[in-house]
Short mmCIF file of C-alpha atoms in Angstrom, two decimals:
data_model
loop_
_atom_site.label_atom_id
_atom_site.label_comp_id
_atom_site.label_asym_id
_atom_site.label_seq_id
_atom_site.Cartn_x
_atom_site.Cartn_y
_atom_site.Cartn_z
CA MET A 651 -9.05 -26.55 -55.53
CA ASP A 652 -12.85 -26.77 -55.20
CA LEU A 653 -13.61 -28.15 -58.66
CA GLN A 654 -17.39 -27.95 -58.31
CA LYS A 655 -17.09 -24.26 -57.48
CA LYS A 656 -14.65 -23.74 -60.36
CA LEU A 657 -16.92 -25.48 -62.87
CA GLY A 658 -19.87 -23.52 -61.51
CA GLN A 659 -18.00 -20.30 -62.32
CA ILE A 660 -17.95 -21.37 -65.98
CA TRP A 661 -21.36 -23.00 -66.40
CA ASN A 662 -23.81 -20.38 -65.19
CA ASP A 663 -25.90 -17.42 -66.37
CA ASP A 664 -22.73 -15.66 -67.58
CA PHE A 665 -21.56 -18.58 -69.74
CA CYS A 666 -21.50 -16.55 -72.96
CA GLU A 667 -19.52 -13.75 -71.35
CA HIS A 668 -16.87 -16.27 -70.30
CA LEU A 669 -16.96 -17.82 -73.78
CA VAL A 670 -16.30 -14.44 -75.45
CA ARG A 671 -13.37 -13.80 -73.12
CA PHE A 672 -11.87 -17.19 -73.89
CA LEU A 673 -12.20 -16.74 -77.66
CA ILE A 674 -10.54 -13.33 -77.51
CA LYS A 675 -7.79 -14.61 -75.20
CA GLU A 676 -7.04 -17.41 -77.67
CA GLY A 677 -6.94 -14.93 -80.56
CA ILE A 678 -9.67 -16.80 -82.39
CA PRO A 679 -12.01 -14.00 -83.60
CA ASN A 680 -11.43 -13.02 -87.21
CA ARG A 681 -13.90 -10.66 -88.85
CA GLU A 682 -12.73 -11.36 -92.37
CA LYS A 683 -12.62 -15.17 -92.36
CA GLN A 684 -15.77 -15.95 -90.35
CA GLY A 685 -14.85 -18.99 -88.32
CA GLU A 686 -11.87 -20.26 -90.30
CA GLU A 687 -9.47 -19.85 -87.38
CA PHE A 688 -12.07 -21.18 -84.93
CA PHE A 689 -12.49 -24.50 -86.75
CA ARG A 690 -8.77 -24.80 -87.39
CA ARG A 691 -8.16 -24.46 -83.66
CA ILE A 692 -10.93 -26.98 -82.86
CA GLU A 693 -9.22 -29.60 -85.03
CA GLU A 694 -5.86 -28.77 -83.47
CA TRP A 695 -7.23 -29.27 -79.95
CA LYS A 696 -8.95 -32.48 -80.92
CA ASP A 697 -5.80 -33.92 -82.47
CA THR A 698 -3.73 -32.92 -79.44
CA PHE A 699 -5.99 -33.77 -76.51
CA CYS A 700 -8.79 -36.13 -77.57
CA LEU A 701 -7.86 -39.78 -77.04
CA GLU A 702 -11.14 -41.46 -77.97
CA GLU A 703 -14.70 -40.65 -79.02
CA LYS A 704 -17.83 -42.77 -79.11
CA ARG A 705 -21.08 -41.48 -80.60
CA ILE A 706 -24.12 -43.59 -79.71
CA LYS A 707 -27.78 -43.16 -80.65
CA LEU A 708 -30.62 -44.93 -78.83
CA ILE A 709 -34.39 -44.56 -78.69
CA GLY A 710 -35.20 -41.55 -76.55
CA VAL A 711 -35.77 -41.83 -72.83
CA LYS A 712 -38.08 -38.81 -72.86
CA GLY A 713 -37.79 -37.56 -76.43
CA TRP A 714 -37.47 -39.30 -79.78
CA TYR A 715 -33.74 -40.14 -79.91
CA PHE A 716 -31.21 -40.37 -77.09
CA PHE A 717 -27.76 -39.13 -78.21
CA ILE A 718 -24.61 -39.89 -76.23
CA ASP A 719 -21.30 -38.36 -77.28
CA ALA A 720 -18.56 -39.80 -75.04
CA MET A 721 -15.06 -38.39 -75.33
CA GLU A 722 -11.87 -39.02 -73.39
CA PHE A 723 -9.32 -36.21 -73.12
CA LEU A 724 -5.69 -36.04 -72.09
CA PHE A 725 -5.95 -33.61 -69.17
CA ASP A 726 -4.99 -34.17 -65.54
CA PHE A 727 -7.24 -31.83 -63.55
CA TYR A 728 -5.54 -32.81 -60.30
CA SER A 729 -2.23 -31.30 -61.39
CA LEU A 730 -3.53 -28.20 -63.18
CA SER A 731 -3.90 -24.68 -61.85
CA GLU A 732 -7.33 -23.05 -61.78
CA GLU A 733 -6.54 -21.13 -64.95
CA GLU A 734 -5.38 -24.32 -66.70
CA VAL A 735 -8.52 -26.19 -65.60
CA GLU A 736 -10.68 -23.47 -67.11
CA GLU A 737 -8.74 -23.60 -70.39
CA ALA A 738 -9.08 -27.39 -70.47
CA VAL A 739 -12.84 -27.17 -69.87
CA TRP A 740 -13.26 -24.73 -72.77
CA LYS A 741 -11.21 -26.87 -75.10
CA MET A 742 -13.18 -30.03 -74.24
CA PHE A 743 -16.51 -28.25 -74.52
CA LEU A 744 -15.76 -26.60 -77.86
CA VAL A 745 -14.21 -29.72 -79.38
CA ASN A 746 -17.23 -31.72 -78.29
CA GLU A 747 -19.70 -29.20 -79.68
CA PHE A 748 -18.02 -28.24 -82.95
CA SER A 749 -15.56 -30.88 -84.15
CA ASN A 750 -18.11 -32.98 -86.04
CA LEU A 751 -20.09 -30.34 -87.90
CA ASP A 752 -20.55 -30.66 -91.65
CA GLU A 753 -20.17 -27.64 -93.93
CA GLN A 754 -23.87 -26.81 -93.87
CA GLU A 755 -23.84 -26.78 -90.08
CA ARG A 756 -20.74 -24.59 -90.07
CA ASP A 757 -22.45 -22.16 -92.43
CA PHE A 758 -25.29 -21.86 -89.91
CA TYR A 759 -22.88 -20.06 -87.59
CA ARG A 760 -21.48 -17.93 -90.42
CA ARG A 761 -24.88 -16.40 -91.17
CA GLU A 762 -25.61 -12.72 -90.55
CA TYR A 763 -26.10 -12.04 -86.87
CA ASN A 764 -29.56 -10.61 -86.12
CA GLU A 765 -28.42 -7.68 -84.02
CA GLU A 766 -31.73 -5.79 -84.24
CA PHE A 767 -33.64 -8.80 -82.90
CA PHE A 768 -31.40 -9.16 -79.87
CA GLN A 769 -31.36 -5.41 -79.20
CA ASN A 770 -35.16 -5.45 -79.09
CA TYR A 771 -35.83 -8.73 -77.26
CA TYR A 772 -32.65 -9.70 -75.41
CA PRO A 773 -30.75 -6.47 -74.71
CA GLU A 774 -29.04 -8.01 -71.66
CA PHE A 775 -27.52 -10.70 -73.88
CA GLN A 776 -26.53 -8.11 -76.50
CA LYS A 777 -24.55 -6.21 -73.85
CA ILE A 778 -21.80 -8.83 -73.78
CA PHE A 779 -20.67 -7.57 -77.20
CA LEU A 780 -20.45 -3.88 -76.24
CA GLY A 781 -16.97 -2.49 -76.88
CA ARG A 782 -15.98 -5.61 -78.81
CA GLU A 783 -17.51 -4.73 -82.17
CA ALA A 784 -14.09 -4.26 -83.78
CA VAL A 785 -13.03 -7.76 -82.72
CA LEU A 786 -16.01 -10.09 -82.86
CA SER A 787 -17.61 -11.18 -86.12
CA ASP A 788 -21.14 -12.40 -86.73
CA PHE A 789 -19.69 -15.90 -86.39
CA GLU A 790 -18.60 -15.45 -82.75
CA LYS A 791 -21.91 -13.77 -81.91
CA ASN A 792 -23.88 -16.67 -83.39
CA ILE A 793 -21.75 -19.14 -81.44
CA CYS A 794 -22.66 -17.32 -78.22
CA ASP A 795 -26.32 -17.12 -79.22
CA GLU A 796 -26.40 -20.92 -79.31
CA PHE A 797 -25.75 -21.10 -75.56
CA GLN A 798 -27.35 -17.96 -74.14
CA PHE A 799 -30.05 -19.91 -72.25
CA ALA A 800 -28.21 -23.21 -71.87
CA PHE A 801 -26.91 -22.94 -68.31
CA SER A 802 -28.00 -21.41 -65.03
CA LYS A 803 -26.44 -20.76 -61.65
CA GLY A 804 -26.14 -23.94 -59.60
CA CYS A 805 -26.47 -26.33 -62.54
CA VAL A 806 -23.19 -28.11 -61.67
CA VAL A 807 -23.71 -31.05 -59.28
CA GLN A 808 -21.07 -33.43 -57.94
CA LEU A 809 -21.76 -37.18 -58.10
CA THR A 810 -20.00 -40.33 -57.04
CA LYS A 811 -18.91 -42.71 -59.77
CA GLU A 812 -21.61 -45.12 -58.55
CA LEU A 813 -24.35 -42.51 -58.95
CA TRP A 814 -23.04 -41.59 -62.38
CA THR A 815 -23.08 -45.14 -63.69
CA GLU A 816 -26.45 -45.77 -62.04
CA GLU A 817 -27.89 -42.80 -63.94
CA LEU A 818 -26.41 -44.07 -67.19
CA GLU A 819 -27.73 -47.58 -66.53
CA ARG A 820 -31.19 -46.18 -65.84
CA TYR A 821 -31.21 -44.26 -69.10
CA GLY A 822 -30.14 -47.38 -70.98
CA ARG A 823 -32.81 -49.46 -69.27
CA GLU A 824 -35.59 -46.96 -69.95
CA SER A 825 -34.51 -46.57 -73.56
CA SER A 826 -34.29 -50.33 -74.02
CA GLU A 827 -37.81 -50.75 -72.69
CA ARG A 828 -39.09 -48.26 -75.26
CA PHE A 829 -37.05 -49.91 -77.99
CA SER A 830 -38.54 -53.31 -77.16
CA PHE A 831 -41.94 -51.92 -78.15
CA TYR A 832 -40.66 -51.33 -81.69
CA CYS A 833 -39.18 -54.84 -81.73
CA ASP A 834 -42.44 -56.46 -80.62
CA ASN A 835 -43.74 -58.99 -83.15
CA SER A 836 -46.91 -57.01 -83.76
CA GLN A 837 -44.89 -53.86 -84.51
CA ARG A 838 -41.76 -55.38 -85.99
CA GLU A 839 -42.53 -55.32 -89.70
CA LYS A 840 -43.35 -51.63 -89.91
CA ASN A 841 -40.37 -50.69 -87.73
CA MET A 842 -37.66 -52.79 -89.39
CA GLU A 843 -35.68 -49.79 -90.63
CA LEU A 844 -35.54 -48.30 -87.13
CA ILE A 845 -34.69 -51.68 -85.58
CA GLU A 846 -31.84 -52.25 -88.00
CA GLU A 847 -30.52 -48.74 -87.38
CA LEU A 848 -30.39 -49.04 -83.59
CA LYS A 849 -30.13 -52.69 -82.60
CA GLY A 850 -26.33 -52.60 -82.54
CA GLU A 851 -26.24 -49.42 -80.47
CA TYR A 852 -27.48 -50.98 -77.23
CA PRO A 853 -24.51 -53.37 -76.85
CA ARG A 854 -22.17 -50.42 -77.51
CA TYR A 855 -23.87 -48.40 -74.80
CA GLN A 856 -23.75 -51.27 -72.32
CA GLU A 857 -20.06 -51.77 -73.06
CA LEU A 858 -19.39 -48.07 -72.45
CA VAL A 859 -21.15 -48.13 -69.07
CA SER A 860 -19.33 -51.33 -68.11
CA ILE A 861 -15.96 -49.71 -68.84
CA LEU A 862 -16.84 -46.82 -66.53
CA LYS A 863 -18.07 -49.13 -63.76
CA HIS A 864 -14.81 -51.07 -63.79
CA ASP A 865 -12.52 -48.05 -64.10
CA LEU A 866 -11.09 -47.86 -60.59
CA GLU A 867 -9.23 -44.61 -61.32
CA ILE A 868 -12.36 -42.48 -61.74
CA GLY A 869 -12.51 -40.04 -58.87
CA GLN A 870 -14.73 -36.95 -58.95
CA VAL A 871 -17.70 -36.75 -61.32
CA PHE A 872 -19.73 -33.66 -62.13
CA ARG A 873 -23.06 -33.31 -63.92
CA VAL A 874 -23.96 -30.10 -65.72
CA ASN A 875 -27.73 -29.57 -66.17
CA GLU A 876 -30.51 -32.01 -65.38
CA HIS A 877 -31.81 -34.58 -67.83
CA ASN A 878 -34.81 -33.21 -69.74
CA CYS A 879 -35.91 -32.49 -73.30
CA GLU A 880 -34.89 -28.83 -73.23
CA ASP A 881 -31.22 -28.63 -72.29
CA THR A 882 -28.12 -30.58 -73.20
CA MET A 883 -26.61 -32.39 -70.22
CA PHE A 884 -22.91 -32.99 -69.63
CA TYR A 885 -20.89 -35.30 -67.41
CA ILE A 886 -17.25 -34.70 -66.48
CA GLY A 887 -15.52 -37.72 -64.95
CA LEU A 888 -11.98 -37.25 -63.63
CA ARG A 889 -9.32 -39.92 -63.48
CA LYS A 890 -5.53 -39.82 -63.29
CA GLU A 891 -4.25 -37.93 -66.36
CA ARG A 892 -7.58 -38.35 -68.16
CA VAL A 893 -11.01 -36.73 -68.29
CA TYR A 894 -14.23 -38.31 -69.52
CA PHE A 895 -16.46 -35.70 -71.15
CA PHE A 896 -20.01 -36.83 -72.00
CA ARG A 897 -22.64 -34.85 -73.86
CA ILE A 898 -26.21 -36.17 -73.68
CA GLU A 899 -29.25 -34.95 -75.57
CA ASP A 900 -32.76 -36.34 -75.41
CA PHE A 901 -34.88 -33.87 -77.32
CA ALA A 902 -38.52 -34.28 -78.32
#
């Protein structure tokens, strides 16, 4: 199986169309309960497949903060069919995106969907819901709205493990250099709260990268999106019976 091609069929301009199909296939939409089944299923997938999660926050490389959400899942892509790989990708992605939301954040997706706005300004996006009005609630439409501009054709790139860890090391180095400015003696007193918040995060990040560098079972690695202050970037690192799934944000 050409995994880069398979991942590229998911992460592209039609991402939301694929997302709608997956939600319907899983029987998740529920017009009356607005997301209740969705979040129940997210927790079920996390309990079943997620082995470990690390959430790290550093000073931004390009933006203000640099967020790293590193998860390890119990999937063996090398033994799965194409259909099973796609299901695994959706489960990892949705667990990563939605398993740690508080109630206020969940309510954001339960709000009334602004159908008139999308009919007027983004009719092409609105078309993915045609013929599905009896199934999809405002909740599912708002979930899709979150990602309508997130991915483009060709955004999936294959890396070696060495290139992956080099990229992560570079981000850590650039962030550390910016952080050192806040720790400088002339700046230290006014930045003590920030220093105390983040000083323990850098050793955690370095430990995470070190684990990856010394993991001899990591084979193929894929990056989704480039690193910038506009889009969320993802890494998928495959090893025997395991998948590393990283979500990285560095927004201004």
